[in-house]
Short mmCIF file of C-alpha atoms and ligand atoms in Angstrom, two decimals:
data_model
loop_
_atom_site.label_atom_id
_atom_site.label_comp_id
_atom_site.label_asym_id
_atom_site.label_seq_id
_atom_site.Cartn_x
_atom_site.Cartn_y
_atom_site.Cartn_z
CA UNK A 1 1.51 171.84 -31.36
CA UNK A 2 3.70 171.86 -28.34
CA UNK A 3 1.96 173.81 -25.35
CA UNK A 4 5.10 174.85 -23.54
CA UNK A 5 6.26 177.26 -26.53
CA UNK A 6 9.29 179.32 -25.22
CA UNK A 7 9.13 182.84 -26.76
CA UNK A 8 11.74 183.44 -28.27
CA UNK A 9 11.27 186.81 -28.38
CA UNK A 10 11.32 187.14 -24.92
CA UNK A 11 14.30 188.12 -23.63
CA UNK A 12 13.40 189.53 -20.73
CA UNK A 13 15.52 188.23 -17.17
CA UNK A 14 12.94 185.68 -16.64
CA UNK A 15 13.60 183.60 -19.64
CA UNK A 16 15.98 180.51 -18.50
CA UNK A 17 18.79 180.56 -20.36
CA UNK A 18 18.90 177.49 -21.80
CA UNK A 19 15.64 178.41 -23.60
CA UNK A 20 16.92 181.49 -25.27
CA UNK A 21 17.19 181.44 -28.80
CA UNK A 22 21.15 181.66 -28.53
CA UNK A 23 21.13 178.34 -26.63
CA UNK A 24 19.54 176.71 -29.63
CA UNK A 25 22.38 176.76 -31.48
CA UNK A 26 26.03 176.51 -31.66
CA UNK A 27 28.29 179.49 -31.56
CA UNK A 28 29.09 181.51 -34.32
CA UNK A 29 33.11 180.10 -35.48
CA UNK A 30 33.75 181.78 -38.90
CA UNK A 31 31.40 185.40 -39.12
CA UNK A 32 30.15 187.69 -36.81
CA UNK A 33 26.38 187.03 -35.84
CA UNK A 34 23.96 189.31 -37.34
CA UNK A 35 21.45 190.35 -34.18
CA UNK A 36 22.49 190.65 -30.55
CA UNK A 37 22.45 188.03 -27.78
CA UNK A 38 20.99 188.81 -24.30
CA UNK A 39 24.10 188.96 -21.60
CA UNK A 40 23.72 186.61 -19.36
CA UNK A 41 22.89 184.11 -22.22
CA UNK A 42 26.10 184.62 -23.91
CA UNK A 43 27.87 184.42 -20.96
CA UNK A 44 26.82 181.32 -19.69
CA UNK A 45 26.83 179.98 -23.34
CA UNK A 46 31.01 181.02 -23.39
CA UNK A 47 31.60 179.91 -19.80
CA UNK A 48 30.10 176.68 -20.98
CA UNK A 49 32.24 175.91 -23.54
CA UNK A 50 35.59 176.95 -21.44
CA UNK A 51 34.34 173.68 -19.26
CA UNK A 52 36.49 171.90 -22.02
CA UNK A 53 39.50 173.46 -20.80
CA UNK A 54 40.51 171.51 -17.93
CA UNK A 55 41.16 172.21 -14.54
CA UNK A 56 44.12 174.79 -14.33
CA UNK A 57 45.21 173.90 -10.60
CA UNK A 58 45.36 170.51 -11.74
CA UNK A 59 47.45 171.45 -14.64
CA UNK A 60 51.19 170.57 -12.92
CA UNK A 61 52.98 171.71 -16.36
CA UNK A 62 52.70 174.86 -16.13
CA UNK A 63 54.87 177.24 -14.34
CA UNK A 64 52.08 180.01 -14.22
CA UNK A 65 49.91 181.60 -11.25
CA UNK A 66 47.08 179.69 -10.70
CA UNK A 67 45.52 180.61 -7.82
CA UNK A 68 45.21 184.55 -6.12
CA UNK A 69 43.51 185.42 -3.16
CA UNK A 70 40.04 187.53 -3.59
CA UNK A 71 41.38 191.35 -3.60
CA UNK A 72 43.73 190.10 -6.59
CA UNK A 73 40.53 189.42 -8.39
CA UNK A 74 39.09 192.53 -7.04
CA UNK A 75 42.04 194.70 -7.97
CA UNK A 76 41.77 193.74 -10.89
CA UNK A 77 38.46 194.08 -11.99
CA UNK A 78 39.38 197.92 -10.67
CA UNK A 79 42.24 198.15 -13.10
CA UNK A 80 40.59 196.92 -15.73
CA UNK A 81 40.57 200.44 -17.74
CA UNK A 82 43.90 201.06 -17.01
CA UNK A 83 46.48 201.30 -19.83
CA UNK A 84 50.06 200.67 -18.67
CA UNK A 85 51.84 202.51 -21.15
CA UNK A 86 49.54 205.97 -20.26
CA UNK A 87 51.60 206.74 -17.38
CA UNK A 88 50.38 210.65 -17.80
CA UNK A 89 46.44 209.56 -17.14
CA UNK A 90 47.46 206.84 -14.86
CA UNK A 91 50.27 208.42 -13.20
CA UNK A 92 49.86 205.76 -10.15
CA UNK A 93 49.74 202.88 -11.66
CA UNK A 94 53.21 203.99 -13.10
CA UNK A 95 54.05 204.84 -9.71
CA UNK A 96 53.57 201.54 -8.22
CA UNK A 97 55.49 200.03 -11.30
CA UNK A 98 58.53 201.82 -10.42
CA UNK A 99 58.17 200.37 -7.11
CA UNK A 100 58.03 196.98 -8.51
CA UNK A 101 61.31 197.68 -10.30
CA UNK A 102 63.12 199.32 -7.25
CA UNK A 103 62.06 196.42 -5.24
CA UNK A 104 63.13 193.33 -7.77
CA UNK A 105 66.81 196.04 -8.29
CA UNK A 106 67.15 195.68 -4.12
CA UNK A 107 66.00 191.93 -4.10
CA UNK A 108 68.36 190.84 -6.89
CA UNK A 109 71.19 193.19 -4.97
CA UNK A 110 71.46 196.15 -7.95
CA UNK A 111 73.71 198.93 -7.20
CA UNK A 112 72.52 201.34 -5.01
CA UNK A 113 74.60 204.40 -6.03
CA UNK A 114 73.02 203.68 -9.36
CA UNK A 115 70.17 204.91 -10.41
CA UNK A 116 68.11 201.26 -10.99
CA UNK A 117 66.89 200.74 -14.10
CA UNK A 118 63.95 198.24 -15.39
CA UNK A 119 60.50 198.16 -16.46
CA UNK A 120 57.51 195.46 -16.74
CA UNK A 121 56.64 193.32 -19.48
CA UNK A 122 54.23 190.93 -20.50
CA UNK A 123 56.57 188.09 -19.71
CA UNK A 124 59.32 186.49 -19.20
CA UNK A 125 59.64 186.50 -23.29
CA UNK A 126 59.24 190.29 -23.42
CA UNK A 127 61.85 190.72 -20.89
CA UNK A 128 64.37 188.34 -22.27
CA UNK A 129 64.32 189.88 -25.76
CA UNK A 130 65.03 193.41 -24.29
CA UNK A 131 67.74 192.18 -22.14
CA UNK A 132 68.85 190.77 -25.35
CA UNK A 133 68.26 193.41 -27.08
CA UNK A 134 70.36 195.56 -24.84
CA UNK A 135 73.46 193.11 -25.21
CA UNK A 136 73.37 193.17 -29.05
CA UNK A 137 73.32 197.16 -29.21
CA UNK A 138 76.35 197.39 -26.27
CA UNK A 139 78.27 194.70 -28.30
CA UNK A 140 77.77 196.61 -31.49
CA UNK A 141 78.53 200.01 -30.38
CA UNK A 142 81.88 198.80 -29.15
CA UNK A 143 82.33 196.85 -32.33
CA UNK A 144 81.70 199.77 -34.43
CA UNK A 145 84.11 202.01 -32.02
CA UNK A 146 86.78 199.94 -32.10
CA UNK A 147 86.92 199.66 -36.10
CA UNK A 148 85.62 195.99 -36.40
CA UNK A 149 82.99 194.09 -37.99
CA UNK A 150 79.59 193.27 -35.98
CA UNK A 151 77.67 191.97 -38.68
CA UNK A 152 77.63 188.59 -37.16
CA UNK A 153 76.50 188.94 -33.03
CA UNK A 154 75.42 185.70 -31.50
CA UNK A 155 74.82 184.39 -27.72
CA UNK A 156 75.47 181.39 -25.63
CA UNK A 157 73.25 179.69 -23.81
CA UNK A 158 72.53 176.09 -22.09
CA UNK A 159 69.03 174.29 -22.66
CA UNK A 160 67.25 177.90 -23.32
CA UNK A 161 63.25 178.21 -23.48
CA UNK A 162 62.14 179.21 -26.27
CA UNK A 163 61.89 183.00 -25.86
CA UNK A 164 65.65 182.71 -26.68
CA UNK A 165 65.48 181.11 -29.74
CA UNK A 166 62.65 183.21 -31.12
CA UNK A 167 64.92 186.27 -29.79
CA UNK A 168 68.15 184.92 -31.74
CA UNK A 169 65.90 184.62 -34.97
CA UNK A 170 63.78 188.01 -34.87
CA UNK A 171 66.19 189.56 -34.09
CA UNK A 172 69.32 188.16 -36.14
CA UNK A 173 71.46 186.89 -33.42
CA UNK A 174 73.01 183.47 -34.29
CA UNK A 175 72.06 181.54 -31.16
CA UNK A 176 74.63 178.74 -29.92
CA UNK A 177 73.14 176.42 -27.68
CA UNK A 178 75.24 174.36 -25.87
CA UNK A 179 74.22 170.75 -26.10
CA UNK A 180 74.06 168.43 -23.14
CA UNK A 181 76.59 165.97 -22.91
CA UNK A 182 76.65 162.98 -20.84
CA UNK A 183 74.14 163.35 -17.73
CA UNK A 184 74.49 167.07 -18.08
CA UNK A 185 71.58 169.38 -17.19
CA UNK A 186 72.08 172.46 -18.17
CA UNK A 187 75.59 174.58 -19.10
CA UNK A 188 78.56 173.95 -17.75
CA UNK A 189 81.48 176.25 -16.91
CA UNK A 190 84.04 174.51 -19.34
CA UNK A 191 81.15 175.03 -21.98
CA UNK A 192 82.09 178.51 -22.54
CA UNK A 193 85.82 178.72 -24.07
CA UNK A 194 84.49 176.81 -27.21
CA UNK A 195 81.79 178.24 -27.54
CA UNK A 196 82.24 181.98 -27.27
CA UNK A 197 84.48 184.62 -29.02
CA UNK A 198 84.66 188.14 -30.17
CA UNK A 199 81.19 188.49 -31.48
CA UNK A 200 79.56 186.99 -28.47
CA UNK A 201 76.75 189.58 -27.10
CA UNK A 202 76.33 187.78 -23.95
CA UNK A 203 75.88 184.74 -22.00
CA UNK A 204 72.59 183.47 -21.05
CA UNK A 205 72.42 181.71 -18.07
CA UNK A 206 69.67 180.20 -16.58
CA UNK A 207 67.63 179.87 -12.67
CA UNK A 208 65.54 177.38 -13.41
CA UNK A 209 65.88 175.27 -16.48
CA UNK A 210 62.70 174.38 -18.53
CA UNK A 211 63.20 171.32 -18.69
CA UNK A 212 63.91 169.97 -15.21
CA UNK A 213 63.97 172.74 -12.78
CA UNK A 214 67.69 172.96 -11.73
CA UNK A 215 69.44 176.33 -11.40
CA UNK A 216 72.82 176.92 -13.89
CA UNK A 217 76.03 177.92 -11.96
CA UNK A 218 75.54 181.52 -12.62
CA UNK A 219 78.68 181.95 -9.94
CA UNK A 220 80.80 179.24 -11.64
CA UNK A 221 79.90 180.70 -15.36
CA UNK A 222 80.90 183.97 -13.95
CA UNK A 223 84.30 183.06 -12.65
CA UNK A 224 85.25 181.83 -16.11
CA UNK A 225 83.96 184.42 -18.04
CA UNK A 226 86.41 186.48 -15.99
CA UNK A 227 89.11 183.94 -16.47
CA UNK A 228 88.25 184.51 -20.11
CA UNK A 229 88.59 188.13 -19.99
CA UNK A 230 92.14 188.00 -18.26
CA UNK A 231 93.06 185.20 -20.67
CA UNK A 232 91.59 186.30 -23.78
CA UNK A 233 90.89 189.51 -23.45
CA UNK A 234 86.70 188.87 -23.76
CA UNK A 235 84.46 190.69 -21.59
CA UNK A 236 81.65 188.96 -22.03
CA UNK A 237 78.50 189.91 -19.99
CA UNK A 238 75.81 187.35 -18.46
CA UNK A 239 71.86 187.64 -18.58
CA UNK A 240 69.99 185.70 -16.11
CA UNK A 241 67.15 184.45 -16.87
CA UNK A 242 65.21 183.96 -13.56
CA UNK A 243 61.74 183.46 -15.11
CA UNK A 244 61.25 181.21 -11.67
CA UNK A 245 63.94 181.26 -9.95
CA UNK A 246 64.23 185.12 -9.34
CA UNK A 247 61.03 184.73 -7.45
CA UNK A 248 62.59 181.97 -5.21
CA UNK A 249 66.27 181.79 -4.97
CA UNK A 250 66.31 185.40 -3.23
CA UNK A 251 63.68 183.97 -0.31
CA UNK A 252 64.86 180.13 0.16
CA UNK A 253 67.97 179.80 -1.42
CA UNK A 254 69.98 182.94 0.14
CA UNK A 255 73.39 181.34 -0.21
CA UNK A 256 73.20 180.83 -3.88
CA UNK A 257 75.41 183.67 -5.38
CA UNK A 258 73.48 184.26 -8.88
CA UNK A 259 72.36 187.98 -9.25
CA UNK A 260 74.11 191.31 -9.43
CA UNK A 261 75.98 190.17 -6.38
CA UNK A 262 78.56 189.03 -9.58
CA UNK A 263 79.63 191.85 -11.78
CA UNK A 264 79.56 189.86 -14.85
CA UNK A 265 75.72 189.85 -14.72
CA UNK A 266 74.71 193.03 -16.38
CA UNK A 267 70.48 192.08 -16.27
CA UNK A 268 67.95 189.88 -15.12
CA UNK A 269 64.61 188.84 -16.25
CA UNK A 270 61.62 186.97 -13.85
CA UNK A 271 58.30 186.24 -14.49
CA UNK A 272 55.84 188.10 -12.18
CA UNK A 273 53.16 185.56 -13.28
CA UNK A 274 55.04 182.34 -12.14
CA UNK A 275 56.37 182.61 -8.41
CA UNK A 276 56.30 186.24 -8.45
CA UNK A 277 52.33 185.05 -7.65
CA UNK A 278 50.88 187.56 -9.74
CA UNK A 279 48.07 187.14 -12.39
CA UNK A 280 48.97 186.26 -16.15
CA UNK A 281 50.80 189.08 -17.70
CA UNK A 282 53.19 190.67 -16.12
CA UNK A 283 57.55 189.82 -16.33
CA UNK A 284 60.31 191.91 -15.22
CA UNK A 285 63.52 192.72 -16.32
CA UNK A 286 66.04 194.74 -14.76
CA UNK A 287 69.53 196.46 -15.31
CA UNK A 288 72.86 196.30 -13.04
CA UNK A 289 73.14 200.03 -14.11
CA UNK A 290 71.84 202.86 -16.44
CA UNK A 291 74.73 202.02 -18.71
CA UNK A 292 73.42 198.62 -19.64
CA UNK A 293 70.68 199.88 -21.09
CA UNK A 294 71.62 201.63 -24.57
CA UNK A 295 69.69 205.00 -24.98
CA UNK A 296 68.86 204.60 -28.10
CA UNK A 297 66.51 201.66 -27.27
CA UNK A 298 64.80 203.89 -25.06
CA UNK A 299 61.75 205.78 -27.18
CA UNK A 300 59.77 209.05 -25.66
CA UNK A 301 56.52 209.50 -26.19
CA UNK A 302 54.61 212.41 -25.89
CA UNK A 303 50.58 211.89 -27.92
CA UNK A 304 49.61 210.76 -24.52
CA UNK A 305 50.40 213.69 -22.64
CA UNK A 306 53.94 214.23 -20.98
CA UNK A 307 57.10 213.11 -22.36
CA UNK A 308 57.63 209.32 -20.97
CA UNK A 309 60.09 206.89 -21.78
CA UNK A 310 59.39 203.54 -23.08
CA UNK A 311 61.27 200.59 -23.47
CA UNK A 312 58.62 197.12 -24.21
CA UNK A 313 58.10 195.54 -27.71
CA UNK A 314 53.67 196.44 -27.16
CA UNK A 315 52.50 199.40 -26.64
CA UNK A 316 49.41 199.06 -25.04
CA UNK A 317 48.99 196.24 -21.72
CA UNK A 318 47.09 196.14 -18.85
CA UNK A 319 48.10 197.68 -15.82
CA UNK A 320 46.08 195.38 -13.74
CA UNK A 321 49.06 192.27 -13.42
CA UNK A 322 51.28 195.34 -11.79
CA UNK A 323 49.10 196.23 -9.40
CA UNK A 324 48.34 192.63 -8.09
CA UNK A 325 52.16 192.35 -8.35
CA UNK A 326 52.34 195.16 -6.06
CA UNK A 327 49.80 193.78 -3.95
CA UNK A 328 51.62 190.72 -3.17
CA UNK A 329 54.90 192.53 -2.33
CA UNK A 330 52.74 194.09 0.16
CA UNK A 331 50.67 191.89 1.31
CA UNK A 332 53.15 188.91 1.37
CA UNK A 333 56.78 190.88 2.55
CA UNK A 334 60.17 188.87 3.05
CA UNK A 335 57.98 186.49 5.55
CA UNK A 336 55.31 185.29 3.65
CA UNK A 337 57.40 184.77 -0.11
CA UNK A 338 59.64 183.03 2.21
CA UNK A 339 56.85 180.68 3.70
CA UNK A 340 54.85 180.07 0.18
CA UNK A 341 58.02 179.23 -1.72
CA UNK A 342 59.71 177.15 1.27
CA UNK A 343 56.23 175.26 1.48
CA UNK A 344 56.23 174.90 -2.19
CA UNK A 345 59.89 173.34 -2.08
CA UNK A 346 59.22 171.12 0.93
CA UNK A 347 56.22 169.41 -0.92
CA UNK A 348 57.81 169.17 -4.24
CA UNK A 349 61.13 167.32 -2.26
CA UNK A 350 58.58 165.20 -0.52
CA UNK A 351 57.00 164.18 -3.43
CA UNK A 352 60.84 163.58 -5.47
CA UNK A 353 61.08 161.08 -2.18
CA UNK A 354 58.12 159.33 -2.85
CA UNK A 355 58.25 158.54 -7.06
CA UNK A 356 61.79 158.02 -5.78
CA UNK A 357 60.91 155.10 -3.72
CA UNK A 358 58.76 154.05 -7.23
CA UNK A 359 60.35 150.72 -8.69
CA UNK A 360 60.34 151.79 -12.63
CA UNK A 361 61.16 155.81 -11.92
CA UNK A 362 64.21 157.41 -12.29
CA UNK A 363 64.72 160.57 -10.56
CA UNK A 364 66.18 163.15 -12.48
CA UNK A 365 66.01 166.25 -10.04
CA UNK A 366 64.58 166.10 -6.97
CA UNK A 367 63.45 168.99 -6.15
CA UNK A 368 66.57 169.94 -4.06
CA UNK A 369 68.52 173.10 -5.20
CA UNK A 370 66.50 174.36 -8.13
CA UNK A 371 62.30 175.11 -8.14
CA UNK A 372 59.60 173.69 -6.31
CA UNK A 373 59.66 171.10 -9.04
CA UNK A 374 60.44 167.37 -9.71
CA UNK A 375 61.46 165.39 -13.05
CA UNK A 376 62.22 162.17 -13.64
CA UNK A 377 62.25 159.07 -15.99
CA UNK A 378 61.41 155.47 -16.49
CA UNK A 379 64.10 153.22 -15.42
CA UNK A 380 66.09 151.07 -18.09
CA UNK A 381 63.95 148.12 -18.52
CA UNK A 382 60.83 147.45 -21.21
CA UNK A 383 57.67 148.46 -19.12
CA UNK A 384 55.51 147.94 -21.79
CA UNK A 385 54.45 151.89 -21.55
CA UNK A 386 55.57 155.06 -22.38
CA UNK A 387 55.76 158.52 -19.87
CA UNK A 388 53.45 159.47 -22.59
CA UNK A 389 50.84 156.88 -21.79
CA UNK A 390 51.30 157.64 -18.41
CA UNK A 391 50.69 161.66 -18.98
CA UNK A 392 47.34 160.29 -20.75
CA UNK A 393 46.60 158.18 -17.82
CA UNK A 394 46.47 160.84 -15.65
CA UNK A 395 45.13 162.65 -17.70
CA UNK A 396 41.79 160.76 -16.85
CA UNK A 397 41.84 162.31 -13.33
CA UNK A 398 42.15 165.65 -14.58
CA UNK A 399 45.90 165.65 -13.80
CA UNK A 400 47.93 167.61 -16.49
CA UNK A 401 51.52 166.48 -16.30
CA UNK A 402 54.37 167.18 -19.22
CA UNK A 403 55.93 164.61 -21.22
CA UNK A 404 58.65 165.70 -23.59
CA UNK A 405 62.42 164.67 -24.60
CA UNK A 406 65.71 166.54 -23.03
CA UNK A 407 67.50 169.19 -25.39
CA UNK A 408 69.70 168.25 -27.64
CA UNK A 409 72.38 165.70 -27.32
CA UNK A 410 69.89 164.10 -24.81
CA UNK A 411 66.48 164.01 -27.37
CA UNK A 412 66.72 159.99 -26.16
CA UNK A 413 66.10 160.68 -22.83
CA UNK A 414 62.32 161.60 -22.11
CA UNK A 415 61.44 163.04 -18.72
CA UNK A 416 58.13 164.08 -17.18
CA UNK A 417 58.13 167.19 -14.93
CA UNK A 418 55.57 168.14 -12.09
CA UNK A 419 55.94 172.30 -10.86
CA UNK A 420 54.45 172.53 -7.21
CA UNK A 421 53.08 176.13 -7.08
CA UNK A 422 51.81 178.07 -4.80
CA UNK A 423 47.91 176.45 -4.08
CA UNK A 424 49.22 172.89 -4.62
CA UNK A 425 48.99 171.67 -1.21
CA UNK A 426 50.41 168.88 -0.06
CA UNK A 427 46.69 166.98 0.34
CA UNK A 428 46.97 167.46 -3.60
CA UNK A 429 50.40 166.51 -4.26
CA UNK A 430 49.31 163.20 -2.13
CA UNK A 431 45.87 162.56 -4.40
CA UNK A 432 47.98 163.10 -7.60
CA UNK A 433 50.84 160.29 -6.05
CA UNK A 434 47.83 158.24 -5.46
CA UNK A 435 46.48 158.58 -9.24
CA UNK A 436 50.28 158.29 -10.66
CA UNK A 437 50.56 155.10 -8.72
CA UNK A 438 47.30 153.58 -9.93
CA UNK A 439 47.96 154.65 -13.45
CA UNK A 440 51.16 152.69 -13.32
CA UNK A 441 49.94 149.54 -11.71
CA UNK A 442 47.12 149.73 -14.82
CA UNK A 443 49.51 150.33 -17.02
CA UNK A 444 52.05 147.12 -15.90
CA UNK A 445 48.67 145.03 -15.97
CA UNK A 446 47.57 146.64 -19.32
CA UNK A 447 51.21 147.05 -21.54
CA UNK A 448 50.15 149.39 -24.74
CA UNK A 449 51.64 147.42 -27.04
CA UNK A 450 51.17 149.93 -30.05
CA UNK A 451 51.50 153.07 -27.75
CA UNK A 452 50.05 156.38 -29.82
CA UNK A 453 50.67 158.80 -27.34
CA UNK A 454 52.47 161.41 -28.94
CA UNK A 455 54.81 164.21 -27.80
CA UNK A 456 53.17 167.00 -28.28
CA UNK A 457 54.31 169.54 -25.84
CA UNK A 458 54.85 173.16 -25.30
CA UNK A 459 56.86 174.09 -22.35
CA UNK A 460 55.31 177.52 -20.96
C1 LIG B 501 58.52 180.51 -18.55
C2 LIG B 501 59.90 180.84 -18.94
C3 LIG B 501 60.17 181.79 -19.94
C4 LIG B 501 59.06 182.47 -20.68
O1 LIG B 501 58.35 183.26 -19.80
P1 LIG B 501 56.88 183.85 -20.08
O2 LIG B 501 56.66 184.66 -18.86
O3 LIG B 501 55.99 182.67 -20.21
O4 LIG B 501 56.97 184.65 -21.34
C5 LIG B 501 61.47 182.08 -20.22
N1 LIG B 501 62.48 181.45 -19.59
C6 LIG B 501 62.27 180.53 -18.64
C7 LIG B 501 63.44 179.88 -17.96
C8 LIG B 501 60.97 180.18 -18.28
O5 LIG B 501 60.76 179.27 -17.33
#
């Protein structure tokens, strides 16, 4: 008979946790547990188990917000009751959104005499489709006006992420990606005459490829779209899709001409929760006017009280991601974006100079020009080890770097990508050259002769 008996009955704030009843056992996977848990036992039991997640500032894959400041975490914890779309009982909240969207119209250099037009979303994906969206109903109004078929829309685009491609196929839009050729990048303005034609909804053009970082031409795209339109008679319109970039270009990279600066691009899309710097779950996307926006994609509502327009693919969301988003336009201004991204930029060009100066690495951007980002490959030659076994390598100090193969024509060509956000300091960019380096020296030493590190990646 063991004389130290817990009770395990007692569930009273003395009890350690780890001698409740709950901790006895594993967690409930397939049915809902009959009887109750005490709090602070199931919450230690879940935090537990979210120790197998990694390290998220050591994950360099992602493009996401990984670090906020304390009254992010405490404004949201505020807002955690408010529902975005209830912009009659939360009539702030939908008040600082606007703001939002008024500032991102000024930033990305919308019409003034217009009235702006825009609204949140979840994401970057969310915002893409409606911008998308929008194209597909212009193109088939003026179809249907002028007499001619539009049963068969579809849209351009370089080396897309994937938010495209589930937009062309939800929502019936042939999608024609352009496929790298040669050492190509991303899409290219001579691309677009063999590629587009009358039932082309738009252009998608991209600031701040997936894949490596680098910004498309938007001017250069723009110019011969408008050479098309005098040629051909095509007007076709351009989305940008600034999931990153619209959080950067506009503080670092002033003389890039890619916004609504060009009159061929019609809307643009950003994700607040990568370099906007706010919390997961919150994207933009804004119009060049009202008329890019088809009314009849707009819905009213009125069971919540008042009469408010809507235009998102959810209903309900979180107003909390706003707020923060709000926070940092305030809190950050012109001067401090400009000093996060520049010091993100400067440490991800200082760390493209030293895998640069690496023996078996191939740079394939740099980190000049595009995002605080750098990709690259292994040189030519037989090192006896993959990118793959050198993600996994890392892997071992926590590190979390991408592995994957370029678009289409350039699936032979595998790169691995590291995004410098903001709260990767340069002390950390030097550890993780440090743990790179050793991982390669292991690797020369130790070839992996039979390598089974698999691709297996999903670009976020
Ligand atoms: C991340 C990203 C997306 C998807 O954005 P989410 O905010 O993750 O939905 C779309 N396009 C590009 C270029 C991206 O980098």
């Amino acid at each position: 008979m063991p004389i130290h008996r817990v009770d395990s009955t007692d569930t009273s704030s003395l009890l350690d946790i780890y001698a409740t009843e709950a901790s006895q056992n594993s967690l409930p996977k397939y049915r809902i547990p009959d009887g109750r848990t005490e709090p602070r036992a199931a919450y230690a039991l879940i935090r537990d188990e979210l120790l197998l997640d990694g390290n998220a500032r050591q994950n360099l894959a992602t493009f996401c917000t990984t670090w906020v400041e304390d009254e992010v975490k405490a404004l949201m914890a505020d807002a955690i009751d408010k529902n975005m779309i209830d912009k009659d009982e939360y009539p702030q909240t939908a008040e600082i959104e606007k703001r939002c969207v008024h500032i991102l119209a000024d930033l990305w250099h919308a019409e003034r005499s217009r009235e702006t037009i825009g609204c949140s979303t979840t994401g970057s994906s969310e915002a893409a489709m409606l911008g998308g969206l929008a194209f597909k109903w212009k193109w088939r109004k003026r179809r249907e006006a002028e007499g001619k078929d539009a049963s068969k829309p579809n849209i351009v685009t370089g080396p897309v992420q994937i938010c495209w491609k589930k937009f062309a196929r939800y929502f019936d839009v042939e999608i024609r990606e352009v496929p790298l050729e040669g050492d190509a990048l991303g899409l290219k303005p001579e691309d677009l005459r063999k590629y587009c034609d009358e039932n082309t909804i738009g252009v998608v053009a991209t600031l701040g490829v997936t894949f490596t970082g680098v910004y498309e031409p938007v001017a250069a795209l723009a110019a011969e779209l408008d050479a098309m339109q005098r040629d051909l008679g095509l007007d076709i319109p351009i989305h940008v899709d600034a999931a990153s970039g619209g959080f950067i270009a506009p503080f670092i990279q002033k003389d890039i001409v890619w916004d609504f600066k060009l009159d061929r691009v019609r809307s643009i899309n950003a994700s607040g929760h990568k370099y906007g710097l706010a919390p997961l779950g919150v994207g933009w996307v804004i119009w060049a006017t009202q008329d890019d926006l088809p009314e009849e994609l707009i819905f009213y509502v009125d069971y919540l009280g008042g009469n408010m327009p809507t235009f998102a693919l959810n209903f309900s969301r979180p107003g909390g991601e706003i707020i923060a988003q709000y926070y940092n336009f305030l809190r950050l201004g012109m001067e401090g974006y400009t000093a996060v991204q520049q010091a993100c930029s400067d440490t991800a060009q200082w760390l493209g100079e030293q895998m640069a100066a690496m023996d078996c690495i191939e740079m394939v951007y740099d980190g000049h020009g595009g995002i605080p980002a750098v990709a690259y490959k292994l040189t030519d030659a037989d090192h006896g080890f993959t990118l793959y076994d050198l993600s996994d390598r890392v892997r071992m100090g926590g590190w979390q770097i991408a592995s994957y193969p370029l678009p289409m024509n350039r699936k032979d060509t595998v790169v691995q990508r590291i995004l410098i956000r903001h709260g990767v300091s340069r002390d950390l960019a030097q550890l993780l050259l440090d743990d790179i380096k050793r991982a390669i020296a292991h690797l020369k030493e130790n070839p992996v002769p039979n390598s089974t590190a698999k691709p297996g990646f999903h670009h976020d």
